[in-house]
CSV table of C-alpha atoms in Angstrom, one decimal:
chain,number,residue,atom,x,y,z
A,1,UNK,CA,88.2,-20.2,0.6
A,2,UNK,CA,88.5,-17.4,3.4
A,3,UNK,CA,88.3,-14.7,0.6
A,4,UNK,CA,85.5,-11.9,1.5
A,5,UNK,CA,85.4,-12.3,5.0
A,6,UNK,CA,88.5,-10.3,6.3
A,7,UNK,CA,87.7,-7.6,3.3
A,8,UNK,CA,83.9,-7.0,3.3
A,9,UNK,CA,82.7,-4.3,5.7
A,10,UNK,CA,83.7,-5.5,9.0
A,11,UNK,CA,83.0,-8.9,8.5
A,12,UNK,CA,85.8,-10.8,10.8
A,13,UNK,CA,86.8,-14.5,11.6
A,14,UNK,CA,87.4,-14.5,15.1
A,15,UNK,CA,89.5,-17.0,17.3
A,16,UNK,CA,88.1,-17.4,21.3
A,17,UNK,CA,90.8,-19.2,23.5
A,18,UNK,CA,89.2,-20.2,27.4
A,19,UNK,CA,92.8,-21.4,28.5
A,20,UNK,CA,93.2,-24.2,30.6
A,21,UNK,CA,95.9,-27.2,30.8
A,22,UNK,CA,93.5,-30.0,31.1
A,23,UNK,CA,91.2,-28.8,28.7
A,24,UNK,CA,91.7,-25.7,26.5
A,25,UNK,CA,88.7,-24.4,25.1
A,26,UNK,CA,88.8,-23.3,21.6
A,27,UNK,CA,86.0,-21.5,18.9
A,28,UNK,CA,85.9,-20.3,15.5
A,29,UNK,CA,83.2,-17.2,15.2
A,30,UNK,CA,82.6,-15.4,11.5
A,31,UNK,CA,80.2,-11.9,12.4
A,32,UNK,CA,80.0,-8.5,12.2
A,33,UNK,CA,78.3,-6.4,14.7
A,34,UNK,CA,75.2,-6.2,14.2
A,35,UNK,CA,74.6,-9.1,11.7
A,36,UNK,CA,74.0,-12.5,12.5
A,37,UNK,CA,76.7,-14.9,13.8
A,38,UNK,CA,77.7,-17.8,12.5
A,39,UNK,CA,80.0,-20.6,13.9
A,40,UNK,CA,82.7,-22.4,11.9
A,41,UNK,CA,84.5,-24.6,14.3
A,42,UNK,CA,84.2,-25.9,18.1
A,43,UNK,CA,86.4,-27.8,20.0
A,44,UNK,CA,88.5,-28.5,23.5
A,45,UNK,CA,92.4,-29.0,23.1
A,46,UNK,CA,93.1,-31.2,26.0
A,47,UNK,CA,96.1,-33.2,27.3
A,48,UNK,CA,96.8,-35.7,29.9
A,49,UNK,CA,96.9,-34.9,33.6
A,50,UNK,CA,99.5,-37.5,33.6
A,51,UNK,CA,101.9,-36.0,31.7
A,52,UNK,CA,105.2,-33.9,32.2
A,53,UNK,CA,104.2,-30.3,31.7
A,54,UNK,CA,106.4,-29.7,28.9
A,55,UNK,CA,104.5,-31.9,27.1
A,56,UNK,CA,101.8,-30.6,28.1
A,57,UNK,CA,102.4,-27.1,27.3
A,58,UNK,CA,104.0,-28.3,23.6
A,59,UNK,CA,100.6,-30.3,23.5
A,60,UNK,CA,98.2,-26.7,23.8
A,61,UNK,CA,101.3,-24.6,21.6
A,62,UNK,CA,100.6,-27.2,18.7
A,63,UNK,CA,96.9,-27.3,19.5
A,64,UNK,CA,96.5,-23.8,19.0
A,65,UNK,CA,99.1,-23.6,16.0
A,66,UNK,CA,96.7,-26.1,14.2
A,67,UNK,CA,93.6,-24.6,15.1
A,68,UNK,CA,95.1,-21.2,13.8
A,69,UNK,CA,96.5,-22.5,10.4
A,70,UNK,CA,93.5,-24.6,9.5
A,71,UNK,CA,90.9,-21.4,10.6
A,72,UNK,CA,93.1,-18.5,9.4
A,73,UNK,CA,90.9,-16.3,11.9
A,74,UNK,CA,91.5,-12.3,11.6
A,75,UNK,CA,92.2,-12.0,15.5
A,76,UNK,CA,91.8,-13.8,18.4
A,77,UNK,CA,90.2,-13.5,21.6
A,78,UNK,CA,91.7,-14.6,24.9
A,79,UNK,CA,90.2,-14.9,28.2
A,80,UNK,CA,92.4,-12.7,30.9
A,81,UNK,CA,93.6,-15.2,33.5
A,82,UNK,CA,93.8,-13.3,37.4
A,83,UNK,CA,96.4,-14.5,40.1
A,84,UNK,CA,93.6,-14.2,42.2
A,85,UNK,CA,92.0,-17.7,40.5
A,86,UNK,CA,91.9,-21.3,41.4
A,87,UNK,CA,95.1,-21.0,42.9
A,88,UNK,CA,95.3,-25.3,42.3
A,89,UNK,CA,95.0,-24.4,38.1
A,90,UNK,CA,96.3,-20.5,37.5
A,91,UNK,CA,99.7,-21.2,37.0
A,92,UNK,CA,99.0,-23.9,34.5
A,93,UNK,CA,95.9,-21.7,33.4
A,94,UNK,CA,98.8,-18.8,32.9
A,95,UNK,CA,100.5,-20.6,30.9
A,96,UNK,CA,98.6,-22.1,28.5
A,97,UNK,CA,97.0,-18.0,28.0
A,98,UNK,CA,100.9,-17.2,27.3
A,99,UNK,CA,100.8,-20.0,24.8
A,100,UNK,CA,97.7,-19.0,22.9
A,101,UNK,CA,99.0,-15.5,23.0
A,102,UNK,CA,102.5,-16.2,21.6
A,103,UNK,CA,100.8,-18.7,18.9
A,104,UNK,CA,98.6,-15.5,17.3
A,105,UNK,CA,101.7,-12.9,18.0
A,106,UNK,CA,103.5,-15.6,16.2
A,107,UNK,CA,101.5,-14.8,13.0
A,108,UNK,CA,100.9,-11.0,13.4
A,109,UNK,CA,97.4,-11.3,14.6
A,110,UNK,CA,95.5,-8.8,16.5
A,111,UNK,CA,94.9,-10.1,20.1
A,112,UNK,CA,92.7,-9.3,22.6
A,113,UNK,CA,92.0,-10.1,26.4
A,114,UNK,CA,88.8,-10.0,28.1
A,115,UNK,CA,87.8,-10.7,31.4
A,116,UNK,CA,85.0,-13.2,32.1
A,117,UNK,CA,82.8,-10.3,33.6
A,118,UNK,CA,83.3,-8.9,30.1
A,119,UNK,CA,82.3,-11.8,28.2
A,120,UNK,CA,79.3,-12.4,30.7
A,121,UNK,CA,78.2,-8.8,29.8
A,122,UNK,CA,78.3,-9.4,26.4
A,123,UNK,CA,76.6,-12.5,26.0
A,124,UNK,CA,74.2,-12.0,28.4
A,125,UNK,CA,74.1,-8.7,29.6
A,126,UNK,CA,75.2,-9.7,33.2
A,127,UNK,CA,79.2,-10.3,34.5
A,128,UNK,CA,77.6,-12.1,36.9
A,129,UNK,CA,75.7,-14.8,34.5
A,130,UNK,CA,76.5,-18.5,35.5
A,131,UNK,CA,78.0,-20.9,33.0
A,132,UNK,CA,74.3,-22.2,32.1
A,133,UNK,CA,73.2,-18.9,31.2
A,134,UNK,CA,76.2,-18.2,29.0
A,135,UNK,CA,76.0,-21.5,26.9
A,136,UNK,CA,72.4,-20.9,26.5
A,137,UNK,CA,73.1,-17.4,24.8
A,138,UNK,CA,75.9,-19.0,22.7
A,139,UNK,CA,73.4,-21.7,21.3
A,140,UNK,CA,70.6,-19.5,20.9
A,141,UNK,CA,73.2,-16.6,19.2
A,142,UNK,CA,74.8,-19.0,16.9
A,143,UNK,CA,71.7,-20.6,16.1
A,144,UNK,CA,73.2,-24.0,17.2
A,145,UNK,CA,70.4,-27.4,17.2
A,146,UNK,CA,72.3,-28.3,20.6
A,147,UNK,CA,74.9,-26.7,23.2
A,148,UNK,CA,77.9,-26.6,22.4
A,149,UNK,CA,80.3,-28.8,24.9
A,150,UNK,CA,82.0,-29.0,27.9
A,151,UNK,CA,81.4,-25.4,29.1
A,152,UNK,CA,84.9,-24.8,27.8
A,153,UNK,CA,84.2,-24.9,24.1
A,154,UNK,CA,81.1,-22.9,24.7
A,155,UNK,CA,83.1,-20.3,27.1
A,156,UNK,CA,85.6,-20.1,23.9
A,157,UNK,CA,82.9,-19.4,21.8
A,158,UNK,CA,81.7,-16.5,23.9
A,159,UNK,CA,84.7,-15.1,24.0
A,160,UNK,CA,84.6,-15.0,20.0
A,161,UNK,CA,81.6,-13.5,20.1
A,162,UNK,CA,82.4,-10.8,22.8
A,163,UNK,CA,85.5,-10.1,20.9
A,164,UNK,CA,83.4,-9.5,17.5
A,165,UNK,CA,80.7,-7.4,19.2
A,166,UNK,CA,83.5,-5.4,21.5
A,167,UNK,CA,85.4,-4.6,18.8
A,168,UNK,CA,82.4,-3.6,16.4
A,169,UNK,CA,81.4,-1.0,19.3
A,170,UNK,CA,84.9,-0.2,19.3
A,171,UNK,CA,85.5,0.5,15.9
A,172,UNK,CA,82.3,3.1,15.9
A,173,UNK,CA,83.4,4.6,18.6
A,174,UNK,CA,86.5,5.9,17.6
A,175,UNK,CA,85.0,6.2,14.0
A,176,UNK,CA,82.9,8.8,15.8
A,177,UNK,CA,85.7,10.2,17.9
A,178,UNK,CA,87.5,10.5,14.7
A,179,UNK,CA,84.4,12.3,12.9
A,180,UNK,CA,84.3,14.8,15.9
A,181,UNK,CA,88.0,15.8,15.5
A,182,UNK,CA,88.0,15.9,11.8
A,183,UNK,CA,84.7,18.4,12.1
A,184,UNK,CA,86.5,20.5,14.4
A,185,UNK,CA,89.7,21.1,13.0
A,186,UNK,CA,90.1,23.7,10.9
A,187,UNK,CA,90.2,22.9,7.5
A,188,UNK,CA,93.7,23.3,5.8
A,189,UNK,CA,94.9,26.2,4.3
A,190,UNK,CA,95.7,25.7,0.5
A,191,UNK,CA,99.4,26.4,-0.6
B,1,UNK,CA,132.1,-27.7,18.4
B,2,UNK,CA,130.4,-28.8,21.0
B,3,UNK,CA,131.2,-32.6,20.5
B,4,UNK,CA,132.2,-34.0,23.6
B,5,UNK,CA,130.2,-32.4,25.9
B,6,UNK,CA,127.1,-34.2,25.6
B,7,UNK,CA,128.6,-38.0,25.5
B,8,UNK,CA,131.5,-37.5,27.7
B,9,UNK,CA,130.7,-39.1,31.0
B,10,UNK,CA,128.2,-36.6,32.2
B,11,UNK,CA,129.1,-33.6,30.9
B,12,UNK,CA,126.3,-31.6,30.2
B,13,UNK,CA,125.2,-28.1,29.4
B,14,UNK,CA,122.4,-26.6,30.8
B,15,UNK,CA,120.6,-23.2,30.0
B,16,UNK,CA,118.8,-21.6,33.0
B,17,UNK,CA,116.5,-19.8,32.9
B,18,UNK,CA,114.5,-16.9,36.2
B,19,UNK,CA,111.4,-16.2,33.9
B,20,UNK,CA,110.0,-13.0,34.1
B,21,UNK,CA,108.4,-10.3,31.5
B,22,UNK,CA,110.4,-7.3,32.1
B,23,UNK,CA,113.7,-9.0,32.6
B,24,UNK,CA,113.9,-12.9,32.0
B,25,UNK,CA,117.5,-13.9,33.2
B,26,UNK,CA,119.5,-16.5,30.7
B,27,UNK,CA,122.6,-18.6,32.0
B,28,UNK,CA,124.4,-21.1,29.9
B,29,UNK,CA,127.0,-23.5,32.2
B,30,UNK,CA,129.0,-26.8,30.9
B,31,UNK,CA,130.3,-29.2,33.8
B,32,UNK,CA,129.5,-32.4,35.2
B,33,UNK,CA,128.8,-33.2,39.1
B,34,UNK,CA,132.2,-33.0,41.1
B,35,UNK,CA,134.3,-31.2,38.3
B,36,UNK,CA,134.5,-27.1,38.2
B,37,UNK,CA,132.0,-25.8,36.2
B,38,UNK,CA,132.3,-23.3,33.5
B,39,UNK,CA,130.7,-20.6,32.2
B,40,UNK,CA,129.4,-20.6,28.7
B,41,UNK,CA,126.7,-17.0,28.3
B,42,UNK,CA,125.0,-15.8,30.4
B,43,UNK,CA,122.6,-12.5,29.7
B,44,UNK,CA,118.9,-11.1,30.1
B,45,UNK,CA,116.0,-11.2,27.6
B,46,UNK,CA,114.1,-7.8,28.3
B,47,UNK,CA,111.1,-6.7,26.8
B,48,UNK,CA,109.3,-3.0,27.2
B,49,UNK,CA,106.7,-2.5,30.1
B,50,UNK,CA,105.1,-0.2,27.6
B,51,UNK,CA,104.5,-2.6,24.9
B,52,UNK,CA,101.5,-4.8,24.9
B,53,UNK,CA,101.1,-8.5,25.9
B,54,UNK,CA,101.4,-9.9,23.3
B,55,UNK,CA,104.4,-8.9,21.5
B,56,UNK,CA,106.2,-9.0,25.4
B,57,UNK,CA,105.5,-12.6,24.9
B,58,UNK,CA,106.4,-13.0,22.0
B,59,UNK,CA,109.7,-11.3,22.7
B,60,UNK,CA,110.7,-13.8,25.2
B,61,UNK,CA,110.0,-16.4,23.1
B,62,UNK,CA,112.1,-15.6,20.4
B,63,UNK,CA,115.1,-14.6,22.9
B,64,UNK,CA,115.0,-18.3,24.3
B,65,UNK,CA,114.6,-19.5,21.3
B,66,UNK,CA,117.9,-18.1,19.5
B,67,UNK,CA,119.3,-18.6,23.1
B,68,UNK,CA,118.7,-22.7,22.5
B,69,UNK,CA,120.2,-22.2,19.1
B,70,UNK,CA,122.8,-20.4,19.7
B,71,UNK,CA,124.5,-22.5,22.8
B,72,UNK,CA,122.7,-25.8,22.0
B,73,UNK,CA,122.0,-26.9,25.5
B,74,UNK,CA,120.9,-30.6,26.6
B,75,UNK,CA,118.9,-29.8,28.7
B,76,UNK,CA,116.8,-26.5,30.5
B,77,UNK,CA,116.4,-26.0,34.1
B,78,UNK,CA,113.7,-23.1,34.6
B,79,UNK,CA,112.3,-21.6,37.7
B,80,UNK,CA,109.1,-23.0,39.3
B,81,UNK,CA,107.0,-20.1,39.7
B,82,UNK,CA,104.1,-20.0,42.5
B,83,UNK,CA,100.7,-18.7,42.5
B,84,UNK,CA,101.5,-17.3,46.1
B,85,UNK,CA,104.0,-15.2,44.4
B,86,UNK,CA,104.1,-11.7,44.4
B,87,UNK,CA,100.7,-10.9,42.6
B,88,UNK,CA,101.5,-8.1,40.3
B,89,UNK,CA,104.0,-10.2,38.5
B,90,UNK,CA,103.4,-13.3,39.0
B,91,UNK,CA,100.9,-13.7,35.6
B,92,UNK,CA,103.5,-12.4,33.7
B,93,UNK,CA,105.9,-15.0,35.5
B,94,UNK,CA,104.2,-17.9,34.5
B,95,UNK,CA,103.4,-16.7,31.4
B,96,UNK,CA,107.5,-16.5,30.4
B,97,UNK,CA,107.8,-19.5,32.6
B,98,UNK,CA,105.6,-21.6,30.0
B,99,UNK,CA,106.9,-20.0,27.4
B,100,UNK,CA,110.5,-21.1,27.7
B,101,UNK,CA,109.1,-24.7,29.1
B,102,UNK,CA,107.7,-24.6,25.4
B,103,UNK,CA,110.3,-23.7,23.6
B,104,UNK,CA,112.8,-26.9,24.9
B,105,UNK,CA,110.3,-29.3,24.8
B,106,UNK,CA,109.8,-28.0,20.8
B,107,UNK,CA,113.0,-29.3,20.7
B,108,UNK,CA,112.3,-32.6,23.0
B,109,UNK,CA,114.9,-31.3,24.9
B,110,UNK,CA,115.0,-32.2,29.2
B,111,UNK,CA,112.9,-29.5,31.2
B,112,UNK,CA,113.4,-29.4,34.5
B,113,UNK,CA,112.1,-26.9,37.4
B,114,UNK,CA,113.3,-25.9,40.6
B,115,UNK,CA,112.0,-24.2,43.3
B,116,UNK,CA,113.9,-21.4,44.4
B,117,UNK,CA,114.5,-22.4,47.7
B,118,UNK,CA,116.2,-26.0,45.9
B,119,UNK,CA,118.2,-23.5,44.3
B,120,UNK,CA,119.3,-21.6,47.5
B,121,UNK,CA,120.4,-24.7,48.9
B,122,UNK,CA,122.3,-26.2,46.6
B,123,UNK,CA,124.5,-23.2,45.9
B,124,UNK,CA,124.7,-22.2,49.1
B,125,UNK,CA,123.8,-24.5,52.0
B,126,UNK,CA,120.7,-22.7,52.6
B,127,UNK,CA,117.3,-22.6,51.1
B,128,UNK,CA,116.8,-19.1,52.6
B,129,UNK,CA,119.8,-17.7,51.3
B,130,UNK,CA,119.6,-13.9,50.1
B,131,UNK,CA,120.5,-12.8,46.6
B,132,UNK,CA,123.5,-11.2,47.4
B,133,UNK,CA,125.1,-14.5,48.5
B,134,UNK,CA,123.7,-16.5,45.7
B,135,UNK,CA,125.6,-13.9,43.5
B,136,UNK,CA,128.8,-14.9,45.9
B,137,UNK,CA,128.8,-18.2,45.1
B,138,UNK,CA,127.9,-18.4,41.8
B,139,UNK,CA,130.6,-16.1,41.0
B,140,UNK,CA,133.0,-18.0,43.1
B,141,UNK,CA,131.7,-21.5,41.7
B,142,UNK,CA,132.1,-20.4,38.3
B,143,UNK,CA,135.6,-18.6,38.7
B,144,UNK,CA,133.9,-15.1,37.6
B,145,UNK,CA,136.5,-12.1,37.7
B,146,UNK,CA,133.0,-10.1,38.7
B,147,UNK,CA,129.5,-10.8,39.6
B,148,UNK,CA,126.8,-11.5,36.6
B,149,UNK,CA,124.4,-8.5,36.8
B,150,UNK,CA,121.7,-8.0,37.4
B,151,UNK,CA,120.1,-10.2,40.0
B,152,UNK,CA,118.3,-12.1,37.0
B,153,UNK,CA,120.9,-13.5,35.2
B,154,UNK,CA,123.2,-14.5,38.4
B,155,UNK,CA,119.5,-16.3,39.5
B,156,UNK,CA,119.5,-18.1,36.1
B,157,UNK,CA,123.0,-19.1,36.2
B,158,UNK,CA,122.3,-20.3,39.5
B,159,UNK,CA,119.2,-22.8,38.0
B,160,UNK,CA,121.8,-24.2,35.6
B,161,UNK,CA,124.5,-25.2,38.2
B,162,UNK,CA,121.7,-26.4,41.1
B,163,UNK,CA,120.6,-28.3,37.7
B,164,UNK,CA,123.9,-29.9,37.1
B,165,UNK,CA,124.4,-31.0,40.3
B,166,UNK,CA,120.7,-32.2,41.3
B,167,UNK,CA,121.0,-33.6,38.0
B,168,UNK,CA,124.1,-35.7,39.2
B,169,UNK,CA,122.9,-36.5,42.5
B,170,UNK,CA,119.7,-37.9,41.1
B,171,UNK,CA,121.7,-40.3,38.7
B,172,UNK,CA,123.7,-41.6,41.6
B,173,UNK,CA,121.0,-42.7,43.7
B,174,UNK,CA,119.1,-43.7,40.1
B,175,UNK,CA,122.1,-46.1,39.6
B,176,UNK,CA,122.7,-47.0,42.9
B,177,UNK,CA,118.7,-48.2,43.1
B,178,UNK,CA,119.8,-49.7,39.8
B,179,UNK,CA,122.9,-52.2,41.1
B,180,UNK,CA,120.7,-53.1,44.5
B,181,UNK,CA,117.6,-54.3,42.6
B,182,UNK,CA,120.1,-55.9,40.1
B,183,UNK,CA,121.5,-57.5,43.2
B,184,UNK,CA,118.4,-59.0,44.6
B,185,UNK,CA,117.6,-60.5,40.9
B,186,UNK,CA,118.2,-64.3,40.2
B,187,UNK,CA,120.6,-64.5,37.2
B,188,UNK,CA,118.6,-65.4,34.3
B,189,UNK,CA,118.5,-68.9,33.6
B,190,UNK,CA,120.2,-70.3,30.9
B,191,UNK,CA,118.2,-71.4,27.8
């Protein structure tokens, strides 16, 4: 069912992760730089404010377990939580970033961490874009009918599509850095 | 093997655990409130500042885990971590923090957290109590021939006696409350 997307070109299935204890935003992205985007799945992982945080945290770890065996995504993308942050929500925001992280670790996935500024830049070619501004790139980039919601699945969904993007630039670049070396070493003697 | 411990009165065992991503102390101790405590395992999960993230993470979470299988605890006392906390650690912190809080409540086990100064006090008298004298008397409490090194894992077998006996305390006063409103309640009637 998945077949063709990890294996053509650099066609990748990408997990975004905006972290959060009340609600955990969460987005499935299939793309490769450069060729149109297309989502697969949207949704918000949330549990009660009421609750004992272990059950809490268990609640996001068997979120994000779910999300990752129904999806099967090639890598996944997590926003990079700062200490200097809400300090009413980091810790709880920390943790629940651990948790997504350990979940894809878990499985041997590639995992990456970018900053919001990052993801801003991406999508709309400002770290300094408000929320608005980033949904309205995500819906008009996926080519969705309506914006996805609350801001959290659509901040999940940039991230998916930062991490795609990124790593496509990524991925040239050191295709080119590898190009450059390969020119100028010396080509081997034969024995 | 370890039959009695759990059903025995209040016997319990309790793994601590001082979270942390470089060195996350681990401290396993059986006793019940009032009787001398003993000490089970005690050790340090430690994973390499020069690895990434996400397999630090997942590092911890696999030492807890075969921690929890191995001694079989019933129930985990972990270290409350602040936001206030030193800043270049503190992500990291919270991060193993939720990861071990994860890992009991996977197995619906009792997670409890204390602050450190709740810990200071009830091993020593004083909520601002340096390490050194936590180390004192948590080698005297627990009859150690030498002090548990380093500070982590004397910290984490500090979580698990404050745990025991905060643990005791509370079911006195929770059975105490118990007998007085059982006092004040008219006898059921007969039917």
């Amino acid at each position: 069912m998945f077949a063709g997307l990890t294996n053509r070109g650099e066609r990748v299935r990408v997990l975004g992760v905006d972290p959060g204890l009340t609600r955990c935003g969460v987005g499935v992205v299939d793309g490769a730089p450069g060729a149109p985007l297309s989502l697969v799945a949207v949704g918000v992982i949330r549990t009660p404010a009421a609750a004992e945080l272990p059950e809490r945290l268990l609640g996001i770890a068997e979120g994000i377990e779910g999300w990752l065996a129904e999806h099967r995504p090639d890598a996944v993308a997590v926003e990079r939580v700062f200490a200097q942050a809400n300090l009413r929500t980091v810790m709880g925001t920390a943790q629940a970033s651990g948790i997504a992280i350990t979940a894809a670790a878990r499985l041997r996935l590639p995992v990456a961490l970018h900053t919001p500024s990052e993801v801003k830049a991406a999508i709309t070619g400002s770290g300094r874009a408000d929320k608005a501004q980033v949904t309205a790139m995500v819906t008009r980039i996926l080519r969705l009918s309506a914006a996805p919601k609350p801001a959290d699945a659509a901040d999940a969904l940039a991230l998916a599509i930062c991490h795609v993007w990124r790593g496509g630039a990524m991925a040239r670049i050191a295709r080119a850095a590898a190009a450059q070396t390969a020119a100028r070493t010396p080509a081997r003697r034969p024995e």
